[in-house]
Coordinates of N, CA and C in Angstrom, one line a residue:
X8 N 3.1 -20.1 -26.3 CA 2.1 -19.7 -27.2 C 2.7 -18.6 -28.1
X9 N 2.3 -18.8 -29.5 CA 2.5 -17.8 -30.3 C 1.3 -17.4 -31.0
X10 N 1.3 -15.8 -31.3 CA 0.4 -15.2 -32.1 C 0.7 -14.4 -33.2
X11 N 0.1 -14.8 -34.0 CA 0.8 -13.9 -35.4 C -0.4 -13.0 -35.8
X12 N -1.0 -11.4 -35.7 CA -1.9 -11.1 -36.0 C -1.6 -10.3 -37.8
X13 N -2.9 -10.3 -38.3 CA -2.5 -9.5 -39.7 C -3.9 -8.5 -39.8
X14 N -3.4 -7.6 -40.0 CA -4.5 -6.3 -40.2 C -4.8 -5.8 -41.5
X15 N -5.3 -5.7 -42.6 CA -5.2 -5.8 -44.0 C -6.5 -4.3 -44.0
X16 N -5.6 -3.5 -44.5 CA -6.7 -1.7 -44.1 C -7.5 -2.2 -46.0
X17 N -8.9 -1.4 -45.7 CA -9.5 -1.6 -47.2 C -9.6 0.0 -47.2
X18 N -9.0 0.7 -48.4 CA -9.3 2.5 -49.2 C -11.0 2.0 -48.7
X19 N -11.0 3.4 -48.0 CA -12.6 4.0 -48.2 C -12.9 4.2 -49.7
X20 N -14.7 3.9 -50.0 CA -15.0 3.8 -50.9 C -15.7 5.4 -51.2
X21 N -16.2 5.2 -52.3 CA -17.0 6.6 -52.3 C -18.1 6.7 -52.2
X22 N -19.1 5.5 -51.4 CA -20.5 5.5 -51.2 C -20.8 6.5 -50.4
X23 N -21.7 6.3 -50.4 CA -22.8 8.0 -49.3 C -21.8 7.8 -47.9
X24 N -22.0 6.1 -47.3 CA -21.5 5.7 -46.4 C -20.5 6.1 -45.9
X25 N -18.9 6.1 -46.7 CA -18.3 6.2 -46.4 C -17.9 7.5 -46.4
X26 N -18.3 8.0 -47.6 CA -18.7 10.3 -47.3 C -18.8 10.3 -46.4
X27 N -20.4 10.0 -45.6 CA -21.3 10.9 -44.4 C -19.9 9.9 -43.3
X28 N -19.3 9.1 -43.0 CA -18.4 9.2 -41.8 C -16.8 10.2 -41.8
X29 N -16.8 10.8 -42.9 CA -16.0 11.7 -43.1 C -14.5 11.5 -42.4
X30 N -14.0 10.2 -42.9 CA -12.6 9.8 -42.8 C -12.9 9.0 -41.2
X31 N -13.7 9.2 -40.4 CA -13.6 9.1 -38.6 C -13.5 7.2 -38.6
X32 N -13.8 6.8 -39.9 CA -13.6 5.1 -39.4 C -12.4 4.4 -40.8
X33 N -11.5 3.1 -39.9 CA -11.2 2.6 -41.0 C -11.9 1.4 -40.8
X34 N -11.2 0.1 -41.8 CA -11.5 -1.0 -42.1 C -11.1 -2.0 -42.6
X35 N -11.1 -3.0 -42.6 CA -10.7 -3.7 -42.9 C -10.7 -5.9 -43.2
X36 N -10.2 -6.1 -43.6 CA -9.7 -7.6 -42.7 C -8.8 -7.7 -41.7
X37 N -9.1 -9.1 -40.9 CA -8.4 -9.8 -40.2 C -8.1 -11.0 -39.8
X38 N -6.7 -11.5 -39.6 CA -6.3 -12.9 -39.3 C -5.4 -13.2 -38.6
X39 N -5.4 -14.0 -37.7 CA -4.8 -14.3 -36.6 C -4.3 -16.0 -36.8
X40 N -2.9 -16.3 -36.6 CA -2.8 -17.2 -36.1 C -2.3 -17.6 -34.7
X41 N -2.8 -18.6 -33.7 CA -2.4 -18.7 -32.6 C -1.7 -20.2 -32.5
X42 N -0.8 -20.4 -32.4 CA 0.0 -21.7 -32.0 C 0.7 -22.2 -30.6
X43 N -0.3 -22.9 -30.1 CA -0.1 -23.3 -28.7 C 1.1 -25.2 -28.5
X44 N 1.5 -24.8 -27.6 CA 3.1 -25.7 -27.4 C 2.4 -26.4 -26.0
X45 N 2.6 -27.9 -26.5 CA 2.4 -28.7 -25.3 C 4.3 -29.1 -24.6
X46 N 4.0 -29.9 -23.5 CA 5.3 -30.4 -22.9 C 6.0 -31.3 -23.7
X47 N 5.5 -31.9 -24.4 CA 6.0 -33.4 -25.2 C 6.5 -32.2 -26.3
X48 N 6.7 -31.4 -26.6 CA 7.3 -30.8 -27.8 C 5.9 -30.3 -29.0
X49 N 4.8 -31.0 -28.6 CA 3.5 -30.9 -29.7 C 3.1 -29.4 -30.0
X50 N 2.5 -29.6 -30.9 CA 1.9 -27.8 -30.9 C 0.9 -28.1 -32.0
X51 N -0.2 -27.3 -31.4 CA -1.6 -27.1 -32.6 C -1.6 -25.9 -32.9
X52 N -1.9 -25.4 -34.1 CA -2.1 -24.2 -34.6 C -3.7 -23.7 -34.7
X53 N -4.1 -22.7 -34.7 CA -5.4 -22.4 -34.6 C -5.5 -20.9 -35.4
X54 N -6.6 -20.8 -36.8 CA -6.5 -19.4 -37.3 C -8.0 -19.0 -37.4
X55 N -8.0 -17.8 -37.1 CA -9.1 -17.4 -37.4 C -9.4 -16.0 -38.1
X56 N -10.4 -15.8 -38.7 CA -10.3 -14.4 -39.9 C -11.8 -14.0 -39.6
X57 N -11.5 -12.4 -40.0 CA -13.3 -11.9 -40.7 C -13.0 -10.7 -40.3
X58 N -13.8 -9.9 -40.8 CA -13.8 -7.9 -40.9 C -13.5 -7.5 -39.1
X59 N -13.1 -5.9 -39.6 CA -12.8 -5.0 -38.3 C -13.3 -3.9 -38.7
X60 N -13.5 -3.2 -37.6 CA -13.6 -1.8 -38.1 C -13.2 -0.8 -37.2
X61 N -12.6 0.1 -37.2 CA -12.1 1.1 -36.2 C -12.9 2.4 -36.1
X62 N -13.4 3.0 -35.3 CA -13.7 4.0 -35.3 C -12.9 5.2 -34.4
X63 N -12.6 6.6 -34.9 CA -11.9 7.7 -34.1 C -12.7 8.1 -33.0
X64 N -12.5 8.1 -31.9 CA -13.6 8.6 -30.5 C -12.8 10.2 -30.4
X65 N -11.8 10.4 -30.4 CA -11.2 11.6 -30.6 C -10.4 12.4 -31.2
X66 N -10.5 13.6 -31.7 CA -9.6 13.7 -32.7 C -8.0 14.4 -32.0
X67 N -7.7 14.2 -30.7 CA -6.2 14.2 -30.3 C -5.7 13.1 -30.7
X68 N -4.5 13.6 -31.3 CA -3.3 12.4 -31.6 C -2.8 12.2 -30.6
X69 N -2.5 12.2 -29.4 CA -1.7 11.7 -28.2 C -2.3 11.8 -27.0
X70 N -3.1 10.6 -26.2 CA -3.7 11.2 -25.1 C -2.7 10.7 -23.5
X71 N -2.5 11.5 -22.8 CA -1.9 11.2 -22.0 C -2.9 11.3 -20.5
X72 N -2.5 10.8 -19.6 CA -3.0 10.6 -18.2 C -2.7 11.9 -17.3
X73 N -3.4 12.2 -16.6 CA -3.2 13.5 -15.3 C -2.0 13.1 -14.5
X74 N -1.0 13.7 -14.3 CA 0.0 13.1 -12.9 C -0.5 13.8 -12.0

């Protein structure tokens, strides 16, 4: 199996919207293709697309675990 993902960021705009979240989300598109391999050599491809959005839950840049 192969996967080919693509993340396409969209500039925040200057609606109220995207003011009042004050940088904390991006956005964007997305597409994926997935190509699965049978035994005989065959392979079907399969793609699928449509929006994402990210949101920041915290503002540390590096979170690490307790040892």
């Amino acid at each position: 199996m192969d996967r080919k993902i693509v993340l396409s960021f969209q500039s925040p705009t200057d609606d109220f919207a995207s003011l009042a979240a004050g940088n904390q989300e991006l956005g964007g598109n997305y597409a994926e293709e997935v190509t699965l391999y049978g035994t005989a050599g065959e392979s079907r491809k399969y793609e699928v697309s449509g929006a994402f959005e990210l949101k920041r839950v915290s503002p540390i840049d590096t979170l690490t675990l307790p040892e």
